[in-house]
Structure formats: C-alpha cells, structure tokens
Coordinates of C-alpha atoms in Angstrom, one line a residue:
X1 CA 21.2 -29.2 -30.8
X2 CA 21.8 -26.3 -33.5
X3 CA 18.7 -24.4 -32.3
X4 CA 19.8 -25.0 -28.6
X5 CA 23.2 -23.8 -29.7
X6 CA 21.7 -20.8 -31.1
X7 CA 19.1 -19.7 -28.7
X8 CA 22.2 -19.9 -26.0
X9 CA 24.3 -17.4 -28.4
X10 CA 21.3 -15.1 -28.2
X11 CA 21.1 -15.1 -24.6
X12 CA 24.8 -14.1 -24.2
X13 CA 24.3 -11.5 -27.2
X14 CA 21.4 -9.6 -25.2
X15 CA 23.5 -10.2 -22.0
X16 CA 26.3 -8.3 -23.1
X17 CA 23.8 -5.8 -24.6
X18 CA 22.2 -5.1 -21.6
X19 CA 25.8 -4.8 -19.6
X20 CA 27.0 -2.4 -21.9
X21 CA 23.3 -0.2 -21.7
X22 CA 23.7 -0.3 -17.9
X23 CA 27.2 0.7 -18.2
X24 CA 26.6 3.8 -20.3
X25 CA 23.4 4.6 -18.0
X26 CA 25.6 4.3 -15.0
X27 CA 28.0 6.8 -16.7
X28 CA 25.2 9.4 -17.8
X29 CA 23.6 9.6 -14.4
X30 CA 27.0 9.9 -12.8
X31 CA 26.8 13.6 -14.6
X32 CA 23.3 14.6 -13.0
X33 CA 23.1 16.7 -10.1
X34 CA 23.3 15.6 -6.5
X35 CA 24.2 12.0 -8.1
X36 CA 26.6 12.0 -4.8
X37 CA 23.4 10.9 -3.4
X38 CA 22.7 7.8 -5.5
X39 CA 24.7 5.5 -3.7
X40 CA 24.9 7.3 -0.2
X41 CA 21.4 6.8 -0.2
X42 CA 20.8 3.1 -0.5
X43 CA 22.0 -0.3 1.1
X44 CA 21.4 -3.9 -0.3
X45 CA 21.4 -6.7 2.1
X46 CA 22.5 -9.7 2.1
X47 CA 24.8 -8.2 -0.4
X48 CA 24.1 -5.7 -3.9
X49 CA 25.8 -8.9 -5.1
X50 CA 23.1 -10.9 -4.6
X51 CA 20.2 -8.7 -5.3
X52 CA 21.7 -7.8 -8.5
X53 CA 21.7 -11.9 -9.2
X54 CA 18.1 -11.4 -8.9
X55 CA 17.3 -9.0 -11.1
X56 CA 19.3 -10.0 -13.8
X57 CA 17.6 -13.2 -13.8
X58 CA 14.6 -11.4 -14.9
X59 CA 16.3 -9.1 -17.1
X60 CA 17.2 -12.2 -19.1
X61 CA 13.5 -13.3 -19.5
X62 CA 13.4 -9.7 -21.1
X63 CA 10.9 -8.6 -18.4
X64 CA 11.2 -7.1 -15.8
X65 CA 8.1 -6.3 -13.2
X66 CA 8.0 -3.9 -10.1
X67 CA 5.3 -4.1 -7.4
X68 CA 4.4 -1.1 -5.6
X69 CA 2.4 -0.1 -2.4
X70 CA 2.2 2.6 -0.5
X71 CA -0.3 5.5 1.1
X72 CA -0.4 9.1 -0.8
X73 CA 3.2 10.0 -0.8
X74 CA 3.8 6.9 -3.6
X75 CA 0.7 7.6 -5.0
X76 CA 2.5 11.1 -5.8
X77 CA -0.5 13.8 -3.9
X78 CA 0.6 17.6 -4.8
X79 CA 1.9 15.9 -8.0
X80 CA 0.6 14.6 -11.1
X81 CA 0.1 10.8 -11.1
X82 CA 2.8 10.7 -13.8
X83 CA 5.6 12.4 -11.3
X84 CA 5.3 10.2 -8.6
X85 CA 8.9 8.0 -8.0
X86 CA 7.1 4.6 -9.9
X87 CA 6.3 6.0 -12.9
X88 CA 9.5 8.2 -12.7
X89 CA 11.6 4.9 -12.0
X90 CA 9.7 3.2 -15.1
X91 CA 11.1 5.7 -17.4
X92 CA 14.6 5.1 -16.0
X93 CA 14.9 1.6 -16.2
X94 CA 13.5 1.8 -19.4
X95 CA 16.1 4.3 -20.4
X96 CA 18.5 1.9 -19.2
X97 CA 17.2 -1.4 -20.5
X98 CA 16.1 -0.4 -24.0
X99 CA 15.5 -4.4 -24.6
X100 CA 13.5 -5.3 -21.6
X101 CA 10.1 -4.8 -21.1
X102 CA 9.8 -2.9 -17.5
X103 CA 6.4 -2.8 -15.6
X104 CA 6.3 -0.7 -12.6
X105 CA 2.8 -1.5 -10.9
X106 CA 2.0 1.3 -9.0
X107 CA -0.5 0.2 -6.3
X108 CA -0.5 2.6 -3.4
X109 CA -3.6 4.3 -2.5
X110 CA -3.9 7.5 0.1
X111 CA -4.3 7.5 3.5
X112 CA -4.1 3.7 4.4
X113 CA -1.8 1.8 6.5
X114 CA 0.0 -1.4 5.0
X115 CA -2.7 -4.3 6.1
X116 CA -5.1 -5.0 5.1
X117 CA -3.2 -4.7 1.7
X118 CA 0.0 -6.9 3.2
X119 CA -2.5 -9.4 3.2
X120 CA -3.5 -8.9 -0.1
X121 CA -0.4 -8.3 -2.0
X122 CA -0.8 -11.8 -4.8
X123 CA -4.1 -9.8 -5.1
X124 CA -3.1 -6.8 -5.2
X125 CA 0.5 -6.8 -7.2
X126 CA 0.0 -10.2 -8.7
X127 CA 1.9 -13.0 -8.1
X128 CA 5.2 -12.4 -10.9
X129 CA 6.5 -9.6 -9.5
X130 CA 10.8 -9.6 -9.7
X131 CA 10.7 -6.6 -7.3
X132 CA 8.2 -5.9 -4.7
X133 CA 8.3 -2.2 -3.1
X134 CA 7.0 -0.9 0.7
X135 CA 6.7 2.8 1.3
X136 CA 4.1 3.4 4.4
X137 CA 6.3 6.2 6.2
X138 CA 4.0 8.5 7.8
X139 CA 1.6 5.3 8.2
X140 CA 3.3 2.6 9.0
X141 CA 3.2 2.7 12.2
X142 CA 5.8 3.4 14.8
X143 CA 9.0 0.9 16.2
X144 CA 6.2 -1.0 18.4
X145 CA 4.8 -2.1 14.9
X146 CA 7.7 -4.3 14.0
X147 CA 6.2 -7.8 14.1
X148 CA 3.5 -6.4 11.4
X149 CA 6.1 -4.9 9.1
X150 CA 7.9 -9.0 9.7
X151 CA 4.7 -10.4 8.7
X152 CA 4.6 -8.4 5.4
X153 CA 7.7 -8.6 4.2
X154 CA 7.5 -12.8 4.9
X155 CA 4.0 -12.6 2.6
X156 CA 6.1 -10.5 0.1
X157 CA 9.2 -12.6 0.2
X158 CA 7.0 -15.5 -0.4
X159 CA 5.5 -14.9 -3.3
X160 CA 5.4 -17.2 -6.2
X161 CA 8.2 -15.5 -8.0
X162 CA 10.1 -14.7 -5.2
X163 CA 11.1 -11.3 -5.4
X164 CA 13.4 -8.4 -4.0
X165 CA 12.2 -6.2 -1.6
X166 CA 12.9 -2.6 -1.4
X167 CA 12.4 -0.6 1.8
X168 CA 11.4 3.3 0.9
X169 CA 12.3 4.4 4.6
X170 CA 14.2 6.1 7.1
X171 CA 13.5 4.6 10.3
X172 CA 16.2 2.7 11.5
X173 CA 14.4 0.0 13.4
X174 CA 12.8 -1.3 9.8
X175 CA 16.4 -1.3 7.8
X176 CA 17.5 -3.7 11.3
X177 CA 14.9 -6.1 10.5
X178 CA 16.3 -6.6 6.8
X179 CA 19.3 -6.2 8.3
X180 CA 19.0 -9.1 10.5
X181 CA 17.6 -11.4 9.1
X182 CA 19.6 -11.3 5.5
X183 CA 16.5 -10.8 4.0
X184 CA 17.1 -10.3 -0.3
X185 CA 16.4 -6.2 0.2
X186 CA 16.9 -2.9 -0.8
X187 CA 17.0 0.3 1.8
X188 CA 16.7 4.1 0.2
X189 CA 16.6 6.6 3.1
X190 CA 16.9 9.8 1.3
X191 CA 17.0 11.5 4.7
X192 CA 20.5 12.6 4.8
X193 CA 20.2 13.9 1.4
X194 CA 17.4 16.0 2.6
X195 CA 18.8 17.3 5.6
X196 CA 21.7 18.1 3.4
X197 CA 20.3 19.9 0.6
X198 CA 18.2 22.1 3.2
X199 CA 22.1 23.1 4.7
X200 CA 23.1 24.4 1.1
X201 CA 19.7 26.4 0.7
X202 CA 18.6 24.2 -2.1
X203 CA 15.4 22.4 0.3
X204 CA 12.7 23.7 -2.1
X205 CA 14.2 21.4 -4.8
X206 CA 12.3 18.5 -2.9
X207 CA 9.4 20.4 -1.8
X208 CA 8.0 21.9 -4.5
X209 CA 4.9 19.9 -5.9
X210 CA 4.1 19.6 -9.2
X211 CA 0.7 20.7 -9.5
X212 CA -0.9 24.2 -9.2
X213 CA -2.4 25.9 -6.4
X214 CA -5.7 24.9 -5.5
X215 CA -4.5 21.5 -5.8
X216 CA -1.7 20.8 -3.6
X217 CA -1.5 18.3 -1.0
X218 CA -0.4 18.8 2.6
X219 CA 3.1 20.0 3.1
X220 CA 4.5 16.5 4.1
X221 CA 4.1 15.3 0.4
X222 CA 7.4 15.8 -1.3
X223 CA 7.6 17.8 -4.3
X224 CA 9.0 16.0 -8.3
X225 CA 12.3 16.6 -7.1
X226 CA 12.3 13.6 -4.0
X227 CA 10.5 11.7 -6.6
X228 CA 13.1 11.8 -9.1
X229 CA 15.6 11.3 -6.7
X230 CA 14.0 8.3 -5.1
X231 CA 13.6 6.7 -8.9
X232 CA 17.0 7.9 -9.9
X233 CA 18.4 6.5 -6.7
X234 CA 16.5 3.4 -7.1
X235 CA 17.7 2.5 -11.3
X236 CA 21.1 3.7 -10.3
X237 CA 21.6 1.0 -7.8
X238 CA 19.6 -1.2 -9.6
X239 CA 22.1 -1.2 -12.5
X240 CA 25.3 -1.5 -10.5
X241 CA 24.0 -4.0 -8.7
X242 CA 23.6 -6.1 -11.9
X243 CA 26.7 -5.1 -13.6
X244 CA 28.2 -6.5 -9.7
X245 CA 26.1 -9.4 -10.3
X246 CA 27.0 -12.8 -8.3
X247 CA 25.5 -15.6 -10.3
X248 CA 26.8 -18.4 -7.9
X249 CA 24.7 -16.9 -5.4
X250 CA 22.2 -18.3 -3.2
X251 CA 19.2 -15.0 -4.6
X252 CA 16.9 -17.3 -2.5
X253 CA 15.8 -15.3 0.8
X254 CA 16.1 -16.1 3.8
X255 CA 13.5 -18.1 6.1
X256 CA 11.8 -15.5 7.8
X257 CA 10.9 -16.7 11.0
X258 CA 7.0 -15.8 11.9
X259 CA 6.4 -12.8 13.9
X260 CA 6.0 -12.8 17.4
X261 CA 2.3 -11.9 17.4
X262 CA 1.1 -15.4 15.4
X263 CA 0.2 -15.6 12.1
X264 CA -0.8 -11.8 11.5
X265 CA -2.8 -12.0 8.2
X266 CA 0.1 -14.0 6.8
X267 CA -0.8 -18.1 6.3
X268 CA -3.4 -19.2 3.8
X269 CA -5.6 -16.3 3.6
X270 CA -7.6 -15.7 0.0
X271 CA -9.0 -12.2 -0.4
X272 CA -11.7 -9.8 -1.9
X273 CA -11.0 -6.5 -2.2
X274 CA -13.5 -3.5 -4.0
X275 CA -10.3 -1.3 -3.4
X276 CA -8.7 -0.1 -6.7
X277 CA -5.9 -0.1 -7.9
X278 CA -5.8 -4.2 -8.3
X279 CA -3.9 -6.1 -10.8
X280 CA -5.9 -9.5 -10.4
X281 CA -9.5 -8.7 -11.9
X282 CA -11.1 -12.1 -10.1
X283 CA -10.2 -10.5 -6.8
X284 CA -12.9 -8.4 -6.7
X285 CA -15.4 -8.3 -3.8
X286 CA -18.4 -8.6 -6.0
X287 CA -17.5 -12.2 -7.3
X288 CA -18.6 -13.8 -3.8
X289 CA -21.5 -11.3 -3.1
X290 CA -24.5 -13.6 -3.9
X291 CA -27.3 -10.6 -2.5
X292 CA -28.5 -7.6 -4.9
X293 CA -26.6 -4.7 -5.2
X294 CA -27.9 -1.5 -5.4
X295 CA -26.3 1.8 -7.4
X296 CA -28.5 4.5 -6.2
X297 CA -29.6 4.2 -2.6
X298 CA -29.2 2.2 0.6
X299 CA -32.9 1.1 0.9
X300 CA -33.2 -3.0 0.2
X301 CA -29.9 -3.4 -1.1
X302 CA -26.0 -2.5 0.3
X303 CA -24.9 0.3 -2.6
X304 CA -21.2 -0.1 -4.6
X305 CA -19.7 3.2 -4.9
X306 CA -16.4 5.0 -3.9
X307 CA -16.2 5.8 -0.1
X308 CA -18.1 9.0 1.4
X309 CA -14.8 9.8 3.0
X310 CA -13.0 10.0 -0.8
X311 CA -15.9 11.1 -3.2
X312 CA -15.5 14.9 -2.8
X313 CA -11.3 14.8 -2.7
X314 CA -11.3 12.3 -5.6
X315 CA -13.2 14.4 -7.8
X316 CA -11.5 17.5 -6.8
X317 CA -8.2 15.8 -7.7
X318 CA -8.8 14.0 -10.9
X319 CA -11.7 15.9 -12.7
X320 CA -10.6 19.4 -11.5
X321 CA -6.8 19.1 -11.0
X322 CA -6.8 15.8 -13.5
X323 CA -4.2 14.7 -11.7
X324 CA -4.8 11.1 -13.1
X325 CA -4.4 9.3 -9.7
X326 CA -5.9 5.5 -9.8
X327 CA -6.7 5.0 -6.5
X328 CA -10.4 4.2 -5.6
X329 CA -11.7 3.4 -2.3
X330 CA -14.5 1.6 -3.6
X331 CA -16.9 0.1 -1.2
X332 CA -19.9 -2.4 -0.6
X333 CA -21.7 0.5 1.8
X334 CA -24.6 -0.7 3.6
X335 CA -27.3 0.4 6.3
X336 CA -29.9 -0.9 8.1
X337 CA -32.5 -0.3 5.9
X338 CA -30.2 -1.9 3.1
X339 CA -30.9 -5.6 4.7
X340 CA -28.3 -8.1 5.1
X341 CA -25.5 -8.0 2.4
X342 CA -24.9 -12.0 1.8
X343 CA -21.5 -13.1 0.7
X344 CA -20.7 -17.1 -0.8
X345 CA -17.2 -17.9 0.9
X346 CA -16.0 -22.1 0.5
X347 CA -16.9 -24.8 2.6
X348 CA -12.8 -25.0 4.0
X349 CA -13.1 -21.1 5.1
X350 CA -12.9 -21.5 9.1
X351 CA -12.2 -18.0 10.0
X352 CA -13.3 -14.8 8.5
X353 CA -12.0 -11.0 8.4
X354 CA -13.9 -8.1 7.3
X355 CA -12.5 -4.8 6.6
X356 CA -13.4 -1.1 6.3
X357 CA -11.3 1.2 3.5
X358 CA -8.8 3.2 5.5
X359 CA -10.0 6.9 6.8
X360 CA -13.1 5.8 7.5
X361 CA -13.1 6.5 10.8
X362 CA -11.5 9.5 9.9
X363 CA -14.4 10.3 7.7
X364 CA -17.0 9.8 10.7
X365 CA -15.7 12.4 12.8
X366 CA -15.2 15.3 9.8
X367 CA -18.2 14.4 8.3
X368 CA -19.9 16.3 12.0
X369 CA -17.8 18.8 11.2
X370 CA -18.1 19.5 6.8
X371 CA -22.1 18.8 7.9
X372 CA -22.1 22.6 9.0
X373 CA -20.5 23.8 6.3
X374 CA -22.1 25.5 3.7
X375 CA -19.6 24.9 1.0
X376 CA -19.4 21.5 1.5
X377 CA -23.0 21.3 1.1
X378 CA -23.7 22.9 -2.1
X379 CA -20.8 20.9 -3.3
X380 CA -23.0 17.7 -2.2
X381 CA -26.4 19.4 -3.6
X382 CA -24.6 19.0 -7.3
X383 CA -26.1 15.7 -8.3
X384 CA -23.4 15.8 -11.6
X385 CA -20.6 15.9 -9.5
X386 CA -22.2 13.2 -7.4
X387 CA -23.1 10.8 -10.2
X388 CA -19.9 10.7 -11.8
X389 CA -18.6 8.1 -9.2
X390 CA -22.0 5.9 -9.1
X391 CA -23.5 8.1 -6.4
X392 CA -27.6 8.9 -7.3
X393 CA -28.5 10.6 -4.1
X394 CA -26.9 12.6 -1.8
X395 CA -25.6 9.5 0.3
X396 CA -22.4 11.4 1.6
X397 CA -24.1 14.0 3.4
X398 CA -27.7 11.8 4.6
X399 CA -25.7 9.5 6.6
X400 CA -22.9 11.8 7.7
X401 CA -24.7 12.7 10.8
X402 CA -24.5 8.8 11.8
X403 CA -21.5 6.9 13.4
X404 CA -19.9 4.4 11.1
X405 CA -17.7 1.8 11.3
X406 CA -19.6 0.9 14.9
X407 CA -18.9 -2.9 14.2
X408 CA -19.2 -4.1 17.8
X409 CA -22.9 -4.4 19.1
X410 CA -23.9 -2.5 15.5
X411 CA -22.8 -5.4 13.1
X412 CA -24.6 -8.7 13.3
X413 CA -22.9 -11.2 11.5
X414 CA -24.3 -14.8 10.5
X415 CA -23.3 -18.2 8.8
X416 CA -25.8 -20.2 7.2
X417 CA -28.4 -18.3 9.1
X418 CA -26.3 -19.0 12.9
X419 CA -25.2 -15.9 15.6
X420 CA -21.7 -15.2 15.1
X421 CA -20.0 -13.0 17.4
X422 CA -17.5 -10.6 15.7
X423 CA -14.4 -9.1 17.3
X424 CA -12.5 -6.5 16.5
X425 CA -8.8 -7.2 14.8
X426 CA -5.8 -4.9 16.3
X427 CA -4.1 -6.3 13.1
X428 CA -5.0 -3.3 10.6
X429 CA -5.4 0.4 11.8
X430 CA -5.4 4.0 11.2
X431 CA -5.1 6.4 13.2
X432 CA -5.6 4.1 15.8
X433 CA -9.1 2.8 14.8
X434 CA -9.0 -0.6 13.7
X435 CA -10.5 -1.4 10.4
X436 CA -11.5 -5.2 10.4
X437 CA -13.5 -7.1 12.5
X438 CA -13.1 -11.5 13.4
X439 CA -15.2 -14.2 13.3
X440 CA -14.7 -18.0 13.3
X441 CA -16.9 -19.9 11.5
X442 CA -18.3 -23.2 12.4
X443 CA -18.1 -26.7 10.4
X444 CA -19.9 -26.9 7.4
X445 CA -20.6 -29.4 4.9
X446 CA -20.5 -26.9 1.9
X447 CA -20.2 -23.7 1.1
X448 CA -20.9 -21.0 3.6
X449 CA -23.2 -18.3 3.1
X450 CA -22.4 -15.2 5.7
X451 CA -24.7 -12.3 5.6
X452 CA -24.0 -8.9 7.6
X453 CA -27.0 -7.0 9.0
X454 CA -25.9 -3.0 10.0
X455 CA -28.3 -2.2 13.0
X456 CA -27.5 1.3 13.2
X457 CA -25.3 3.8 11.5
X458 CA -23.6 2.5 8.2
X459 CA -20.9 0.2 7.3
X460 CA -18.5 0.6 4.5
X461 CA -16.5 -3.3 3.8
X462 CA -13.3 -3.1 1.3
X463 CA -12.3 -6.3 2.1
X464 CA -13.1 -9.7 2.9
X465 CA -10.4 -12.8 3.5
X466 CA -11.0 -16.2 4.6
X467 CA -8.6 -18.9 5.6
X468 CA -8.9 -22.5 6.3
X469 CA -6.1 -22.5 9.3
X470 CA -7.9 -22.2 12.7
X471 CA -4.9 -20.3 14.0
X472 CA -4.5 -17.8 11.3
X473 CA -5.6 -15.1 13.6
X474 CA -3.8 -13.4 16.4
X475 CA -4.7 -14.1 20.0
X476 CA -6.1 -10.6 21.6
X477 CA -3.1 -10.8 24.4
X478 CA -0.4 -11.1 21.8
X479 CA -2.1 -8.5 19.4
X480 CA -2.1 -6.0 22.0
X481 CA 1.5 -6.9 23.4
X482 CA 3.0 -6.6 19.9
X483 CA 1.1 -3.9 18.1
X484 CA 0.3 -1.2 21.0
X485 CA -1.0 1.3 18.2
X486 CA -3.4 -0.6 16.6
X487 CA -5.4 -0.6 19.8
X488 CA -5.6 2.9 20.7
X489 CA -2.5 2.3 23.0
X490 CA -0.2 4.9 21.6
X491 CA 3.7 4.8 22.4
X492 CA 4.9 7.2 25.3
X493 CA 6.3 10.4 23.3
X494 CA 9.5 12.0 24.5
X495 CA 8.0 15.9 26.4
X496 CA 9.8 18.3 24.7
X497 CA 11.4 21.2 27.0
X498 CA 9.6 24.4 27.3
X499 CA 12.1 27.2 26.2
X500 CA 13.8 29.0 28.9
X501 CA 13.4 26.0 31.3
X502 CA 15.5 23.2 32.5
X503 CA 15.9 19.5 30.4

C-alpha cells in the first residue's frame, strides 16, 4: 500500500511538472514571430479537449512517440534531413517536455503516394505510436480520392495503441472527412499563413531551402521556415491542448465506417516491404524470399539494390549534398534472364498484392530520355559511384532502353507451380500508373510458394502483402467508381480563360 501510495505521489509530482513546462513553453513561443499563426493554423476535432486527453496519457508513461509519413516535402528535399518539420517538431516537444522521452519517427520517402504504405503503416511506424501524422499534398490524390484517404486513416486509427491523427493539409474536402466523422484528429493548413505572409512581402521566409545551390529541390518544396512553422504550429497546439486536457473524455475514436470502395488494403493484410525507412526489422521482403539473390547482376538471380529511378538522385543528395535523407527505394529487381524470384507466403494467405516502388513508371519513360545524354552516361560509366548502393554493373542504364513495370501479359505469376492470372490494382498509383498487381490464390494445405517469372523488360517489387479474407480486395467496378485517378481517369479540370476573352 505505501509503495502504491508513493508511486501515485510521483505521478501527480511529474504531472504538475510537466503542466508547468508546457505552460512556460506556451508563454516563450507566444513571443516568436508570426506566433499569430500558431493557433489560426490548426483545428482539433472532436474537440483539443479530447486530443489533448490523449496525449497526456502518454506523456504520463514518460514517452511520447510520433509516426510520420509522407512524400519529399516531409522528407524535407531542398533542406537538410535535419530541417525537415519532424525533426524540427522533435526538438520542440523536447524543449517543452524536458521529462518525457519524445520520438518523432520520420517515415516519408519522395515521390510516392500514400498506399501502398497506408497498408503498411504497423510496418512501417510500428504499432505504439501516440500520434500518427499524414502529409501526401501534392500526391495524395485529388477530392475523387476520398474513400482511399477513409481507408487510411481507419488502418491508422486502428492501430494497437490507438493514436491521434494529424492531417498536414489544405484541401478542404480531407479536413470534412475528420470533420465528419469525429475522428480523434489534428488539421494544420498553413495556407492562410502563406498567402498572408506573401501580402506583407515576407514570402521568401517560407521558400528559401536550406541547402546550397546545386542541391535544391524543385520550387514546390518549402524552404526551413514552413518547416518550422509547421513543427512550431504543431508543439504549440500540442501543449495547449494538454494543459485543456478533458480526462473524463471518451479519447477513443470514432468507428470509422469502411469506405465505399470495399476493403481498400485495409482488413487483415501482413506486409513485406524492401522500402526504407521501416521501424519493424522483420518486415523486410527478404525474410519470405526463399530463391537466391543476386548483388551484382540480373543473370540467374533477381538483384537487391536501390531503384534505377533513385540511384543517381540519392547519391547526388546524400554523398554530394550530405543531406542525410533516409529514404531508400530498395527493390527486389528482376528480368527475364534472372529466372523466377520465389517467395514462401502461409498456408491462410488467399489473396496476394505485389507492388512496384513509386516513380517507377516515372523512371521508364526518363530513362528514353537521360539514355541520350551524355552526362548522364559518364555519371553511370563511374563504377564507384555505382557500387556504393550495391550496384556492380551498370544496371541503370542496360535496361533503361526496356519498358518496366509491364505487369500484364509481361509478369507470369504461379502458386505451387499453378497459372495465376494477375490484375492490375487501381488501389495505389502515381502519376496515374498503378503500382501493384492482384492475384487470388487457390486452397492449399500448407504454405504457398509463389514464384514471378518477368518475360520481357524488368520488374522492380517493393512490396508484397497477403491476406486470408477473400474480399480484402476491391471489385474493378467500385475501384474505378471511387478512385478515378488511379486508373488513368483524371478529374475534369476547370479551362482557364484566355486573357482578353470572355469567362
């Protein structure tokens, strides 16, 4: 009873530690420029009450543990790895929580959509996350893409430790689904801010990136200043909405009901992923390849090795710039020459998706292109610069002349030595090519083993998932109804009017 006694009087001593820290944080940052913005720039539904019951429910475990994904802009491109808003936001919350171990997970990785990563995220995040974090603006698709955006935030709200979501974004029709549905959320839509700070003359404030010429990004990557104000933003209303804690609130979410395109790469589905960066270790790809592996070419063997599409740009970024970002597109790449690549999935696994790293397809069609250029081939003729991401041979630019990714007609697929036919998924694109293909597997009395054969071109797989629910994929009709993009089927633009004439 004493030591009961006594561990309770230590948990009210930290508590009122950690209210008075926030308090004097609150107070500091109320002194920094454009702090105006701070709270004009977020919204918590159902209530900052209620999110701020959540958090301070890990803040008593003295740990407190962000999960982050995203495509470059969260990554931080045109800045160095260390300016990007996560790491930006660790420092704050650390400033403000001197007692607490914070963990801010950044997991975003350039030029990729949200799935197949939303079906990934115990994977990819882990499982113990108190806060889990979306930013896919640019890639996210557009207001037809609802039902997938549903679909991740259910898998996120579901996780083990049940966390808080927060929504980096400023389209509207994304802040209505949280809206609606009551979901345990965070919004930060710095867009007003920006507009604003472009009328007073001070716009370069959140353009200007970080790192030097030569290794910029493209111009839509925000410079350290949005990435301090997102983090500042982000611990600001993170602390008030503790200190307005509600501790008789219900912090459980919502039911989310499931979107209207099925299951989506939401129920039951275990994943592989050669994708880095990855919190669980035993989710790699290579724990169910049961085939050899080759590191330095494609003949009898499917090679591991960091996308063609990202080999050149990763090693002008980190090694060069040393920008220090973490994100690999790592891939099982394969040929027809390389023979089937064999992979051991369980006996339950009914239905199958396998996935290509995003920009792939962007890849194929500027690899016709960089083929022609000189520059890009004495850069590939430097066997150094090659080798330092597991490349022997000049793999990039032998195969750049062939189409990848060609999955239907090019990508046999088998189970236990039996013709599957594989379909493309409209679940998971980029600019509008899809990046997984479907099969369903048939009955088996133990453990599968699926091999695919590439009969022309090469394949690059990032991902494999498996699920034992016979519905877990979407029906083609409702994939195409609900997520027009992912098909090619791009939303009808607004024409803008040519100047001088009418409307």
């Amino acid at each position: 009873m004493q030591h009961r006694c006594l561990a309770a009087a230590l948990v009210a001593a930290c508590a009122l530690c950690d209210e008075s820290h926030l308090r004097q944080y609150v107070e500091a940052t109320m002194r920094e420029d454009h702090s105006t913005w701070y709270d004009a720039s977020t919204e918590s539904f159902p209530s900052r009450a209620v999110v701020g019951a959540r958090l301070r429910a890990a803040i008593a475990r003295r740990r407190l543990v962000y999960g982050v994904i995203g495509y470059s802009i969260t990554v931080g491109r045109g800045n160095y790895f260390n300016q990007s808003w996560p790491a930006a936001l660790e420092r704050r919350l650390a400033r403000a929580l001197p007692g607490v171990a914070v963990e801010v997970r950044n997991m975003a990785v350039g030029a990729s959509p949200p799935y197949p990563t939303c079906a990934c995220l115990a994977e990819t995040v882990g499982s113990d996350v108190d806060v889990f974090a979306w930013e896919f603006g640019m890639t996210g698709g557009n207001d037809g893409e609802e039902n997938l955006f549903r679909s991740c935030l259910r898998k996120a709200l579901e996780l083990p430790s049940r966390p808080a979501f927060v929504l980096i974004d400023s389209q509207t029709r994304r802040t209505d689904v949280l809206r609606r549905l009551g979901a345990l959320s965070t919004v930060v839509n710095l867009r007003r801010a920006f507009l604003a700070s472009h009328e007073d003359g001070d716009g370069d404030r959140w353009a200007k990136q970080g790192m030097p010429e030569g290794c910029k990004a493209a111009k839509w990557h925000p410079g350290v200043g949005w990435h301090d104000l997102t983090a500042a933003a982000l611990a600001w209303h993170h602390a008030t909405a503790v200190l307005a804690a509600d501790d008789g609130a219900a912090a459980a979410p919502r039911e989310i009901r499931k979107a209207g395109m099925g299951n989506v790469l939401h129920d039951a589905w275990t994943c592989r992923t050669s994708m880095l960066p990855r919190h669980d270790a035993g989710a790699d790809l290579g724990s169910i390849v049961a085939s050899r592996l080759n590191a330095a070419s494609l003949d009898g063997g499917w090679a591991v090795a960091m996308a063609p599409s990202d080999l050149l740009a990763a090693h002008h970024m980190n090694e060069v710039c040393g920008a220090g970002y973490p994100d690999r597109k790592l891939v099982l790449l394969g040929a027809a020459a390389s023979g089937p690549l064999a992979l051991a999935l369980p006996a339950a696994a009914t239905r199958a998706l396998f996935c290509s790293p995003p920009s792939s397809a962007e890849y194929k069609r500027l690899a016709r292109v960089e083929q022609r250029d000189k520059r890009f081939a004495a850069r590939a003729e430097n066997p150094g610069e090659l080798r330092r991401y597991g490349w022997q041979e000049d793999l990039p630019l032998k195969y750049a002349s062939l189409p990848s990714l060609a999955f239907e007609g090019d990508l046999a697929v088998a189970a236990d030595g039996e013709a599957l036919a594989p379909a493309v998924s409209c679940a998971s694109a980029y600019l509008s090519d899809a990046l997984c293909v479907a099969v369903e597997l048939p009955e088996a009395p133990g453990p599968r083993n699926v091999t695919l054969a590439v009969a022309g071109g090469f394949t690059e797989i990032s991902h494999v998932m498996w699920s034992a629910d016979r519905d877990a994929l979407p029906q083609d009709a409702l994939c195409k109804a609900a997520n027009r993009y992912a098909t090619g089927e791009q939303l009808p633009r607004k024409k803008k009017p040519k100047k001088g004439g009418k409307g």
